[in-house]
mmCIF file of C-alpha atoms in Angstrom:
data_model
loop_
_atom_site.group_PDB
_atom_site.id
_atom_site.type_symbol
_atom_site.label_atom_id
_atom_site.label_comp_id
_atom_site.label_asym_id
_atom_site.label_seq_id
_atom_site.Cartn_x
_atom_site.Cartn_y
_atom_site.Cartn_z
ATOM 1 C CA MET A 170 -2.107 55.591 -8.144
ATOM 2 C CA ILE A 171 -2.036 58.599 -5.787
ATOM 3 C CA LEU A 172 -2.201 59.042 -2.060
ATOM 4 C CA CYS A 173 -5.677 60.150 -1.025
ATOM 5 C CA GLU A 174 -5.914 63.766 0.194
ATOM 6 C CA GLN A 175 -7.677 62.579 3.342
ATOM 7 C CA CYS A 176 -5.081 59.842 3.960
ATOM 8 C CA PRO A 177 -4.944 58.125 6.303
ATOM 9 C CA ASP A 178 -8.356 59.128 7.665
ATOM 10 C CA ASN A 179 -10.410 58.030 4.652
ATOM 11 C CA PRO A 180 -11.301 54.368 5.309
ATOM 12 C CA ASP A 181 -12.777 53.938 1.809
ATOM 13 C CA CYS A 182 -9.517 54.563 -0.069
ATOM 14 C CA ARG A 183 -7.245 51.540 -0.564
ATOM 15 C CA ASN A 184 -4.320 53.139 -2.386
ATOM 16 C CA CYS A 185 -1.963 52.962 0.585
ATOM 17 C CA LEU A 186 -3.077 49.368 1.262
ATOM 18 C CA ASP A 187 -2.706 48.174 -2.334
ATOM 19 C CA ALA A 188 0.860 49.463 -2.382
ATOM 20 C CA LEU A 189 1.743 46.883 0.289
ATOM 21 C CA ARG A 190 0.928 44.053 -2.168
ATOM 22 C CA SER A 191 -0.480 42.000 0.714
ATOM 23 C CA GLY A 192 -4.007 41.327 -0.500
ATOM 24 C CA GLY A 193 -6.739 41.111 2.103
ATOM 25 C CA SER A 194 -4.381 41.064 5.087
ATOM 26 C CA ALA A 195 -3.541 44.820 4.857
ATOM 27 C CA GLN A 196 -5.377 47.322 7.084
ATOM 28 C CA LYS A 197 -5.139 51.032 7.765
ATOM 29 C CA VAL A 198 -3.868 52.525 11.013
ATOM 30 C CA LEU A 199 -6.573 54.934 12.160
ATOM 31 C CA PRO A 200 -5.456 57.377 13.323
ATOM 32 C CA SER A 201 -1.914 57.200 11.968
ATOM 33 C CA ARG A 202 0.943 56.713 14.467
ATOM 34 C CA SER A 203 4.274 58.461 14.677
ATOM 35 C CA VAL A 204 7.224 56.052 14.593
ATOM 36 C CA HIS A 205 10.993 56.462 14.677
ATOM 37 C CA VAL A 206 12.883 55.160 11.639
ATOM 38 C CA THR A 207 16.653 54.553 11.475
ATOM 39 C CA ASN A 208 18.599 53.881 8.280
ATOM 40 C CA LEU A 209 20.875 50.997 9.297
ATOM 41 C CA ALA A 210 23.567 51.962 6.766
ATOM 42 C CA THR A 211 23.822 55.687 7.552
ATOM 43 C CA LYS A 212 22.412 55.641 11.127
ATOM 44 C CA GLU A 213 20.233 58.639 10.202
ATOM 45 C CA THR A 214 16.991 58.822 12.194
ATOM 46 C CA THR A 215 13.686 60.429 11.262
ATOM 47 C CA VAL A 216 10.058 60.413 12.338
ATOM 48 C CA ALA A 217 7.477 58.981 9.933
ATOM 49 C CA GLN A 218 3.739 58.325 10.004
ATOM 50 C CA LEU A 219 2.534 54.737 10.076
ATOM 51 C CA HIS A 220 -0.424 54.551 7.664
ATOM 52 C CA ALA A 221 -0.916 50.826 6.920
ATOM 53 C CA VAL A 222 0.110 47.398 8.222
ATOM 54 C CA SER A 223 -0.085 43.815 6.971
ATOM 55 C CA ARG A 224 1.497 40.507 7.856
ATOM 56 C CA THR A 225 4.507 41.138 5.648
ATOM 57 C CA ALA A 226 4.862 44.904 5.185
ATOM 58 C CA ILE A 227 4.025 48.332 6.622
ATOM 59 C CA GLY A 228 3.355 51.642 4.873
ATOM 60 C CA LEU A 229 5.111 54.829 6.098
ATOM 61 C CA TYR A 230 4.624 58.468 5.060
ATOM 62 C CA SER A 231 7.839 60.488 5.334
ATOM 63 C CA LYS A 232 8.313 63.993 3.918
ATOM 64 C CA GLU A 233 11.565 64.650 5.754
ATOM 65 C CA GLN A 234 13.682 61.748 4.545
ATOM 66 C CA SER A 235 13.618 59.062 1.852
ATOM 67 C CA LEU A 236 13.201 55.584 3.312
ATOM 68 C CA HIS A 237 15.402 53.408 1.115
ATOM 69 C CA GLY A 238 17.639 50.480 2.072
ATOM 70 C CA ARG A 239 17.478 48.506 5.323
ATOM 71 C CA MET A 240 15.497 50.253 8.024
ATOM 72 C CA GLU A 241 14.749 49.791 11.700
ATOM 73 C CA VAL A 242 11.294 51.015 12.642
ATOM 74 C CA GLU A 243 10.722 51.621 16.369
ATOM 75 C CA LEU A 244 7.024 51.173 17.025
ATOM 76 C CA ALA A 245 7.477 51.315 20.797
ATOM 77 C CA PRO A 246 10.496 51.324 23.141
ATOM 78 C CA ASP A 247 10.479 47.532 23.181
ATOM 79 C CA PHE A 248 8.886 46.743 19.838
ATOM 80 C CA ARG A 249 10.777 47.167 16.569
ATOM 81 C CA ILE A 250 10.901 45.721 13.079
ATOM 82 C CA ILE A 251 13.738 45.384 10.578
ATOM 83 C CA GLY A 252 12.944 45.654 6.873
ATOM 84 C CA SER A 253 13.807 47.041 3.474
ATOM 85 C CA GLY A 254 12.200 50.246 2.195
ATOM 86 C CA LEU A 255 11.064 51.212 -1.279
ATOM 87 C CA ARG A 256 8.809 53.892 -2.806
ATOM 88 C CA GLY A 257 5.241 52.645 -2.628
ATOM 89 C CA ILE A 258 3.406 55.273 -4.683
ATOM 90 C CA ALA A 259 5.130 57.160 -7.478
ATOM 91 C CA GLY A 260 5.636 60.880 -6.805
ATOM 92 C CA VAL A 261 4.495 60.600 -3.180
ATOM 93 C CA PRO A 262 6.725 60.214 -0.068
ATOM 94 C CA TYR A 263 4.933 56.982 0.830
ATOM 95 C CA TYR A 264 7.227 54.001 1.457
ATOM 96 C CA VAL A 265 6.636 50.298 1.835
ATOM 97 C CA ILE A 266 8.858 48.556 4.391
ATOM 98 C CA ASP A 267 9.068 44.829 3.635
ATOM 99 C CA ILE A 268 9.291 43.171 7.057
ATOM 100 C CA GLU A 269 12.239 40.851 7.660
ATOM 101 C CA LYS A 270 12.270 40.540 11.456
ATOM 102 C CA VAL A 271 10.248 41.537 14.508
ATOM 103 C CA LEU A 272 12.346 42.289 17.589
ATOM 104 C CA ARG A 273 11.410 42.423 21.269
ATOM 105 C CA ARG A 274 13.780 42.792 24.179
ATOM 106 C CA GLU A 275 16.768 42.224 21.883
ATOM 107 C CA GLU A 276 15.368 38.840 20.841
ATOM 108 C CA VAL A 277 14.511 38.032 17.225
ATOM 109 C CA LEU A 278 11.136 36.309 17.140
ATOM 110 C CA GLU A 279 11.157 35.757 13.375
ATOM 111 C CA ARG A 280 7.722 36.564 11.918
ATOM 112 C CA LEU A 281 5.210 34.199 13.416
ATOM 113 C CA LEU A 282 4.073 36.845 15.936
ATOM 114 C CA LEU A 283 2.993 39.276 13.222
ATOM 115 C CA ASP A 284 -0.625 38.596 14.152
ATOM 116 C CA GLU A 285 0.089 40.033 17.580
ATOM 117 C CA PHE A 286 1.865 42.996 15.955
ATOM 118 C CA HIS A 287 -1.129 43.465 13.676
ATOM 119 C CA ASN A 288 -3.653 43.371 16.532
ATOM 120 C CA TRP A 289 -1.627 45.798 18.602
ATOM 121 C CA HIS A 290 -1.890 48.475 15.950
ATOM 122 C CA MET A 291 -5.527 47.815 15.180
ATOM 123 C CA SER A 292 -7.072 47.688 18.634
ATOM 124 C CA ASP A 293 -4.538 48.403 21.409
ATOM 125 C CA GLU A 294 -5.802 45.227 23.103
ATOM 126 C CA LEU A 295 -2.277 43.854 23.318
ATOM 127 C CA ASN A 296 0.374 46.415 24.150
ATOM 128 C CA PRO A 297 3.834 44.806 24.218
ATOM 129 C CA ILE A 298 5.038 47.382 26.763
ATOM 130 C CA ASP A 299 2.353 46.203 29.195
ATOM 131 C CA VAL A 300 2.511 42.459 28.489
ATOM 132 C CA LEU A 301 6.040 41.406 27.643
ATOM 133 C CA PRO A 302 8.125 42.763 30.561
ATOM 134 C CA ASP A 303 6.550 40.279 32.965
ATOM 135 C CA TRP A 304 5.270 37.588 30.622
ATOM 136 C CA LYS A 305 7.010 34.867 32.627
ATOM 137 C CA GLU A 306 5.008 35.845 35.713
ATOM 138 C CA ARG A 307 1.661 36.187 33.968
ATOM 139 C CA ASP A 308 -0.798 33.336 34.503
ATOM 140 C CA ASP A 309 -3.800 34.567 32.531
ATOM 141 C CA LYS A 310 -4.926 32.998 29.280
ATOM 142 C CA ARG A 311 -3.335 35.599 26.987
ATOM 143 C CA GLY A 312 -0.084 35.478 28.937
ATOM 144 C CA ARG A 313 0.074 31.701 28.622
ATOM 145 C CA LEU A 314 -0.595 31.917 24.891
ATOM 146 C CA ILE A 315 2.229 34.425 24.423
ATOM 147 C CA LYS A 316 4.584 32.248 26.423
ATOM 148 C CA GLN A 317 3.585 29.238 24.341
ATOM 149 C CA GLU A 318 4.249 31.100 21.087
ATOM 150 C CA LEU A 319 7.634 32.320 22.356
ATOM 151 C CA GLN A 320 8.599 28.747 23.200
ATOM 152 C CA LYS A 321 7.528 27.533 19.765
ATOM 153 C CA LEU A 322 9.570 30.199 18.058
ATOM 154 C CA SER A 323 12.575 29.441 20.228
ATOM 155 C CA ILE A 324 12.472 25.895 18.859
ATOM 156 C CA LEU A 325 11.871 26.986 15.269
ATOM 157 C CA ARG A 326 14.864 29.317 15.337
ATOM 158 C CA ARG A 327 17.069 26.302 15.952
ATOM 159 C CA ILE A 328 15.896 24.642 12.743
ATOM 160 C CA GLU A 329 18.060 26.039 9.971
ATOM 161 C CA THR A 330 16.119 24.415 7.156
ATOM 162 C CA ILE A 331 12.618 25.744 7.775
ATOM 163 C CA PHE A 332 11.004 28.041 5.210
ATOM 164 C CA LEU A 333 7.916 30.147 5.943
ATOM 165 C CA TYR A 334 5.477 31.327 3.277
ATOM 166 C CA LEU A 335 2.178 33.161 2.957
ATOM 167 C CA TYR A 336 -0.361 32.192 0.298
ATOM 168 C CA ASP A 337 -2.606 35.129 -0.536
ATOM 169 C CA GLN A 338 -4.959 35.663 -3.504
ATOM 170 C CA GLY A 339 -3.305 33.132 -5.789
ATOM 171 C CA SER A 340 0.308 33.980 -5.034
ATOM 172 C CA ILE A 341 2.901 32.536 -2.671
ATOM 173 C CA ARG A 342 5.382 34.743 -0.882
ATOM 174 C CA PRO A 343 8.275 33.947 1.479
ATOM 175 C CA ILE A 344 8.075 35.648 4.878
ATOM 176 C CA SER A 345 11.590 34.850 6.009
ATOM 177 C CA SER A 346 15.052 35.477 4.606
ATOM 178 C CA ASN A 347 15.306 31.836 3.446
ATOM 179 C CA ARG A 348 13.394 30.411 0.514
ATOM 180 C CA ALA A 349 13.280 27.048 -1.233
ATOM 181 C CA ASP A 350 13.957 26.300 -4.898
ATOM 182 C CA ARG A 351 11.383 27.503 -7.405
ATOM 183 C CA ASP A 352 10.207 23.992 -8.305
ATOM 184 C CA ILE A 353 9.371 23.276 -4.648
ATOM 185 C CA GLU A 354 7.550 26.610 -4.331
ATOM 186 C CA ARG A 355 5.474 25.784 -7.397
ATOM 187 C CA GLU A 356 4.532 22.412 -5.898
ATOM 188 C CA MET A 357 3.564 24.075 -2.596
ATOM 189 C CA LYS A 358 1.308 26.527 -4.441
ATOM 190 C CA ARG A 359 -0.284 23.644 -6.343
ATOM 191 C CA LEU A 360 -0.958 21.716 -3.119
ATOM 192 C CA VAL A 361 -2.612 24.689 -1.407
ATOM 193 C CA GLU A 362 -4.784 25.465 -4.421
ATOM 194 C CA ALA A 363 -5.810 21.825 -4.826
ATOM 195 C CA SER A 364 -6.829 21.426 -1.183
ATOM 196 C CA ASP A 365 -10.405 21.851 0.046
ATOM 197 C CA ALA A 366 -11.266 25.386 1.124
ATOM 198 C CA GLY A 367 -10.474 25.891 4.785
ATOM 199 C CA ALA A 368 -8.657 22.560 5.078
ATOM 200 C CA SER A 369 -5.135 22.102 6.376
ATOM 201 C CA VAL A 370 -2.543 20.417 4.179
ATOM 202 C CA ARG A 371 0.247 18.061 5.139
ATOM 203 C CA GLU A 372 2.267 16.537 2.323
ATOM 204 C CA GLN A 373 5.776 15.413 1.460
ATOM 205 C CA LEU A 374 7.639 16.859 -1.534
ATOM 206 C CA MET A 375 10.861 15.831 -3.246
ATOM 207 C CA SER A 376 13.206 18.138 -5.137
ATOM 208 C CA ALA A 377 13.550 17.781 -8.899
ATOM 209 C CA ASP A 378 16.968 16.104 -8.563
ATOM 210 C CA GLY A 379 15.647 13.654 -5.953
ATOM 211 C CA LYS A 380 18.225 14.697 -3.356
ATOM 212 C CA LYS A 381 15.988 16.641 -0.962
ATOM 213 C CA VAL A 382 12.809 15.671 0.864
ATOM 214 C CA PHE A 383 10.503 18.272 2.426
ATOM 215 C CA GLU A 384 7.502 18.166 4.744
ATOM 216 C CA VAL A 385 4.851 20.778 3.865
ATOM 217 C CA TYR A 386 2.345 22.075 6.419
ATOM 218 C CA ALA A 387 -0.260 24.603 5.242
ATOM 219 C CA SER A 388 -3.042 25.980 7.390
ATOM 220 C CA PRO A 389 -5.777 28.548 6.621
ATOM 221 C CA LEU A 390 -5.596 31.837 8.535
ATOM 222 C CA PRO A 391 -8.546 34.001 9.673
ATOM 223 C CA ASP A 392 -8.020 36.619 6.924
ATOM 224 C CA GLN A 393 -8.554 34.170 4.015
ATOM 225 C CA THR A 394 -4.814 33.626 3.534
ATOM 226 C CA SER A 395 -2.812 30.485 4.316
ATOM 227 C CA GLY A 396 0.394 30.111 6.274
ATOM 228 C CA ILE A 397 2.865 27.525 4.970
ATOM 229 C CA ALA A 398 5.827 25.918 6.728
ATOM 230 C CA LEU A 399 8.270 23.930 4.607
ATOM 231 C CA ILE A 400 10.788 21.780 6.490
ATOM 232 C CA ASP A 401 13.794 20.066 4.930
ATOM 233 C CA VAL A 402 13.687 16.573 6.461
ATOM 234 C CA THR A 403 16.403 15.031 4.278
ATOM 235 C CA SER A 404 18.945 14.780 7.101
ATOM 236 C CA ALA A 405 16.340 13.467 9.531
ATOM 237 C CA ILE A 406 15.300 10.735 7.097
ATOM 238 C CA MET A 407 18.910 9.730 6.445
ATOM 239 C CA GLU A 408 19.617 9.595 10.164
ATOM 240 C CA GLU A 409 16.513 7.460 10.742
ATOM 241 C CA ARG A 410 17.607 5.073 7.999
ATOM 242 C CA LYS A 411 21.032 4.731 9.628
ATOM 243 C CA ARG A 412 19.406 4.077 13.004
ATOM 244 C CA ARG A 413 17.101 1.435 11.537
ATOM 245 C CA ARG A 414 20.032 -0.179 9.750
ATOM 246 C CA ARG A 415 22.047 -0.382 12.997
ATOM 247 C CA GLU A 416 19.015 -1.819 14.778
ATOM 248 C CA TRP A 417 18.514 -4.353 11.978
ATOM 249 C CA GLU A 418 22.167 -5.462 12.242
ATOM 250 C CA ILE A 419 21.786 -6.004 15.993
ATOM 251 C CA TYR A 420 18.761 -8.256 15.465
ATOM 252 C CA ARG A 421 20.585 -10.112 12.673
ATOM 253 C CA ASP A 422 23.565 -10.839 14.940
ATOM 254 C CA ILE A 423 21.373 -11.919 17.863
ATOM 255 C CA LEU A 424 19.336 -14.350 15.748
ATOM 256 C CA ALA A 425 22.495 -15.823 14.220
ATOM 257 C CA VAL A 426 24.147 -16.370 17.603
ATOM 258 C CA VAL A 427 21.076 -17.841 19.305
ATOM 259 C CA THR A 428 20.437 -20.300 16.463
ATOM 260 C CA LYS A 429 24.143 -21.108 15.889
ATOM 261 C CA GLU A 430 24.062 -19.616 12.373
ATOM 262 C CA LYS A 431 20.997 -21.647 11.339
ATOM 263 C CA LEU A 432 18.751 -18.563 11.088
ATOM 264 C CA LEU A 433 20.191 -15.677 9.103
ATOM 265 C CA LEU A 434 18.478 -12.355 8.583
ATOM 266 C CA LEU A 435 19.234 -11.002 5.100
ATOM 267 C CA SER A 436 18.387 -7.865 3.152
ATOM 268 C CA ASP A 437 16.483 -8.079 -0.142
ATOM 269 C CA GLU A 438 19.726 -7.461 -2.021
ATOM 270 C CA GLU A 439 21.527 -10.277 -0.177
ATOM 271 C CA LEU A 440 18.619 -12.640 -0.811
ATOM 272 C CA PHE A 441 18.709 -11.766 -4.510
ATOM 273 C CA PHE A 442 22.403 -12.609 -4.859
ATOM 274 C CA LEU A 443 21.951 -15.808 -2.841
ATOM 275 C CA LEU A 444 19.338 -17.105 -5.280
ATOM 276 C CA ARG A 445 21.460 -16.224 -8.307
ATOM 277 C CA GLU A 446 23.844 -18.991 -7.279
ATOM 278 C CA GLY A 447 21.415 -21.618 -8.587
ATOM 279 C CA HIS A 448 18.698 -22.080 -11.185
ATOM 280 C CA LYS A 449 14.931 -22.054 -10.677
ATOM 281 C CA SER A 450 13.490 -25.546 -11.115
ATOM 282 C CA LEU A 451 9.911 -24.981 -9.965
ATOM 283 C CA ALA A 452 7.481 -22.117 -9.302
ATOM 284 C CA MET A 453 3.837 -22.102 -8.264
ATOM 285 C CA ASP A 454 1.290 -19.860 -6.562
ATOM 286 C CA LEU A 455 -0.366 -21.063 -3.378
ATOM 287 C CA ARG A 456 -3.802 -19.629 -2.584
ATOM 288 C CA ALA A 457 -5.769 -22.443 -0.889
ATOM 289 C CA PRO A 458 -5.019 -25.323 1.554
ATOM 290 C CA GLU A 459 -5.994 -27.966 -1.000
ATOM 291 C CA GLU A 460 -3.051 -26.857 -3.160
ATOM 292 C CA LEU A 461 -0.518 -28.041 -0.530
ATOM 293 C CA ALA A 462 -0.752 -31.646 -1.779
ATOM 294 C CA GLU A 463 0.119 -30.551 -5.309
ATOM 295 C CA LEU A 464 3.040 -28.525 -3.905
ATOM 296 C CA ARG A 465 4.459 -31.622 -2.182
ATOM 297 C CA ARG A 466 4.058 -33.778 -5.295
ATOM 298 C CA SER A 467 5.782 -31.135 -7.453
ATOM 299 C CA PHE A 468 8.754 -30.835 -5.089
ATOM 300 C CA LYS A 469 9.135 -34.616 -4.913
ATOM 301 C CA ARG A 470 9.008 -34.887 -8.705
ATOM 302 C CA VAL A 471 11.840 -32.352 -9.114
ATOM 303 C CA LEU A 472 14.081 -33.420 -6.227
ATOM 304 C CA GLU A 473 14.086 -37.222 -6.549
ATOM 305 C CA PRO A 474 16.094 -37.234 -9.826
ATOM 306 C CA VAL A 475 18.949 -35.160 -8.291
ATOM 307 C CA GLY A 476 19.787 -37.905 -5.772
ATOM 308 C CA ILE A 477 18.400 -36.647 -2.462
ATOM 309 C CA SER A 478 17.837 -39.403 0.071
ATOM 310 C CA ASP A 479 14.343 -40.364 1.141
ATOM 311 C CA LYS A 480 14.979 -39.156 4.701
ATOM 312 C CA ARG A 481 16.301 -35.759 3.628
ATOM 313 C CA LEU A 482 13.489 -35.359 1.134
ATOM 314 C CA LEU A 483 10.862 -36.141 3.776
ATOM 315 C CA GLN A 484 12.388 -33.692 6.270
ATOM 316 C CA PHE A 485 12.655 -30.970 3.641
ATOM 317 C CA MET A 486 9.067 -31.512 2.501
ATOM 318 C CA VAL A 487 7.793 -31.224 6.103
ATOM 319 C CA ALA A 488 9.653 -27.913 6.531
ATOM 320 C CA VAL A 489 8.397 -26.537 3.188
ATOM 321 C CA ASN A 490 4.848 -27.615 4.001
ATOM 322 C CA GLU A 491 5.002 -25.762 7.347
ATOM 323 C CA ALA A 492 6.293 -22.590 5.701
ATOM 324 C CA ALA A 493 3.681 -22.741 2.944
ATOM 325 C CA SER A 494 0.889 -23.406 5.460
ATOM 326 C CA ASN A 495 1.883 -20.270 7.391
ATOM 327 C CA THR A 496 1.327 -18.096 4.324
ATOM 328 C CA LEU A 497 -2.247 -19.359 4.265
ATOM 329 C CA LYS A 498 -2.837 -19.089 8.022
ATOM 330 C CA HIS A 499 -1.521 -15.540 8.371
ATOM 331 C CA GLY A 500 -2.331 -14.103 4.951
ATOM 332 C CA THR A 501 -3.695 -14.937 1.536
ATOM 333 C CA GLY A 502 -0.972 -17.325 0.424
ATOM 334 C CA GLY A 503 2.105 -16.600 -1.629
ATOM 335 C CA THR A 504 4.573 -17.781 -4.233
ATOM 336 C CA ILE A 505 6.732 -20.910 -3.797
ATOM 337 C CA THR A 506 9.866 -21.482 -5.897
ATOM 338 C CA LEU A 507 12.557 -24.171 -5.810
ATOM 339 C CA HIS A 508 16.182 -23.417 -6.684
ATOM 340 C CA ILE A 509 18.951 -26.009 -7.119
ATOM 341 C CA SER A 510 22.606 -25.000 -6.987
ATOM 342 C CA ALA A 511 24.753 -25.421 -10.084
ATOM 343 C CA ASP A 512 26.752 -28.249 -8.470
ATOM 344 C CA LYS A 513 23.487 -29.912 -7.340
ATOM 345 C CA ARG A 514 24.668 -30.057 -3.747
ATOM 346 C CA LEU A 515 22.053 -27.650 -2.325
ATOM 347 C CA CYS A 516 18.376 -26.983 -2.843
ATOM 348 C CA ARG A 517 16.577 -23.855 -1.644
ATOM 349 C CA ALA A 518 12.834 -23.358 -1.329
ATOM 350 C CA VAL A 519 11.696 -19.720 -1.413
ATOM 351 C CA ILE A 520 8.355 -18.920 0.208
ATOM 352 C CA HIS A 521 7.293 -15.344 -0.544
ATOM 353 C CA ASP A 522 4.123 -13.693 0.736
ATOM 354 C CA THR A 523 3.069 -10.135 -0.074
ATOM 355 C CA GLY A 524 1.777 -9.133 3.340
ATOM 356 C CA SER A 525 3.010 -6.165 5.335
ATOM 357 C CA GLY A 526 5.972 -8.097 6.711
ATOM 358 C CA ILE A 527 7.095 -8.798 10.268
ATOM 359 C CA VAL A 528 7.836 -5.827 12.511
ATOM 360 C CA LEU A 529 11.555 -5.816 13.282
ATOM 361 C CA GLU A 530 10.947 -5.742 17.041
ATOM 362 C CA ASP A 531 8.803 -8.896 16.746
ATOM 363 C CA LEU A 532 11.341 -10.986 14.804
ATOM 364 C CA PRO A 533 12.925 -12.818 17.777
ATOM 365 C CA ARG A 534 9.538 -13.821 19.211
ATOM 366 C CA ALA A 535 7.980 -14.511 15.808
ATOM 367 C CA THR A 536 10.772 -16.928 14.907
ATOM 368 C CA LEU A 537 11.920 -18.439 18.195
ATOM 369 C CA GLN A 538 9.182 -18.168 20.830
ATOM 370 C CA GLN A 539 6.825 -21.110 21.058
ATOM 371 C CA GLY A 540 3.183 -20.046 21.049
ATOM 372 C CA PHE A 541 3.854 -16.485 19.882
ATOM 373 C CA SER A 542 1.207 -15.758 17.272
ATOM 374 C CA THR A 543 0.188 -12.618 15.445
ATOM 375 C CA ARG A 544 -1.045 -11.968 11.946
ATOM 376 C CA HIS A 545 2.585 -11.511 10.868
ATOM 377 C CA SER A 546 4.072 -14.381 12.885
ATOM 378 C CA LEU A 547 5.799 -17.335 11.255
ATOM 379 C CA GLY A 548 3.954 -19.676 13.609
ATOM 380 C CA ALA A 549 5.019 -22.555 15.811
ATOM 381 C CA GLY A 550 6.107 -24.495 12.708
ATOM 382 C CA PHE A 551 9.217 -22.346 12.490
ATOM 383 C CA GLN A 552 10.901 -24.615 15.026
ATOM 384 C CA VAL A 553 10.295 -27.492 12.617
ATOM 385 C CA MET A 554 11.923 -25.537 9.787
ATOM 386 C CA LEU A 555 15.036 -24.869 11.891
ATOM 387 C CA GLN A 556 15.217 -28.529 12.921
ATOM 388 C CA TYR A 557 14.845 -30.082 9.454
ATOM 389 C CA CYS A 558 16.769 -27.560 7.336
ATOM 390 C CA ASP A 559 20.500 -26.879 7.261
ATOM 391 C CA ARG A 560 19.890 -23.136 7.221
ATOM 392 C CA VAL A 561 16.961 -20.709 7.094
ATOM 393 C CA TYR A 562 17.256 -17.267 5.540
ATOM 394 C CA LEU A 563 14.705 -14.600 6.382
ATOM 395 C CA GLY A 564 13.964 -11.245 4.799
ATOM 396 C CA SER A 565 10.999 -9.076 5.777
ATOM 397 C CA SER A 566 9.920 -5.626 4.624
ATOM 398 C CA LEU A 567 6.790 -3.691 3.686
ATOM 399 C CA ALA A 568 6.867 -5.633 0.408
ATOM 400 C CA GLY A 569 6.294 -8.885 2.310
ATOM 401 C CA THR A 570 8.266 -11.739 3.856
ATOM 402 C CA LYS A 571 10.717 -14.013 2.061
ATOM 403 C CA LEU A 572 11.714 -17.272 3.687
ATOM 404 C CA ILE A 573 14.444 -19.424 2.149
ATOM 405 C CA LEU A 574 14.796 -23.004 3.399
ATOM 406 C CA GLU A 575 18.172 -24.521 2.503
ATOM 407 C CA CYS A 576 18.881 -28.248 2.493
ATOM 408 C CA SER A 577 21.915 -30.205 1.362
ATOM 409 C CA ILE A 578 21.455 -32.982 -1.205
ATOM 410 C CA ASP A 579 23.034 -36.366 -0.387
ATOM 411 C CA THR A 580 25.043 -37.874 -3.217
#
């Protein structure tokens, strides 16, 4: 590859553009511009010619000085970039500066305003010297858009775990100093390639070790590339789980106090260990109202031999019937099991439906308020369950609702 003899005035030659490795986003600067370049290590300054620009790199022609290492390129008194330089075309003093930061008025704007930088060079429609000094006072459409972008970037700079990428012609490239692990980058590339052309992508990814969770946002850009933002949401998810757990504990304590320990809210794990204390004596599926009679007969057949009194048995059967009926009224039925403790002093009926569960905020009303009724309510019969049972345990999640009715057995 050589630099064209008419460079940069030959629009048909792409050698200087291809050296930027930016695909279709690279364009020539016609005519070329003189820019000041400072080597940040040696503080040496030289003047170079700006030949090409893209979203992620610029191409400079410099006979006077080699442009290696970290460079500051002053495009205008208030418009500079920071990047690393390397030889772009062998044997020719043409250098590619890989952009790391865009700076305005001493403020790092990261690299989301590269479109504005790009347009400035191509058309002079947006000159930072003219626009930015008084952008707070501007009230036109372009001024408001710039202000909006500045505010967005101000927020993004406060997020330490955001990674920015550009997908261009089958490859994915980071456009910030931070980058994610290779396995996550491969998954991002797969998601973008699998999406419909021109469609935005929003997905959640997990690291290979299962310790990190990321939100991926990919959106097509006007030049046939795609911009990708990857956000580490692990801490946010953990914090939300802690908040929900604290909220759940508050509801648990309130329900216990109001019902004098007769209604206890338990987690799935606590419910599991509670049921391990006894043995399962009966199990049946309930899908239709006509099956309620068989449920009552089955419970009576199992409980009478263990010595429960007629009164206690009747009360327990009424409570179980109410709970079972609710699974039919507010869903498609469920599974009913009967557990008897090893010492045969307690029996527990477990009513499990596979609906979407009861929303945590609705639990007090769904269990205690007369007349409160939604698709996920336990119904007015819940008062009967509390009255006729010694204790009621409740667990509700996206996997469904588990209700355990506990009754002592008279001996």
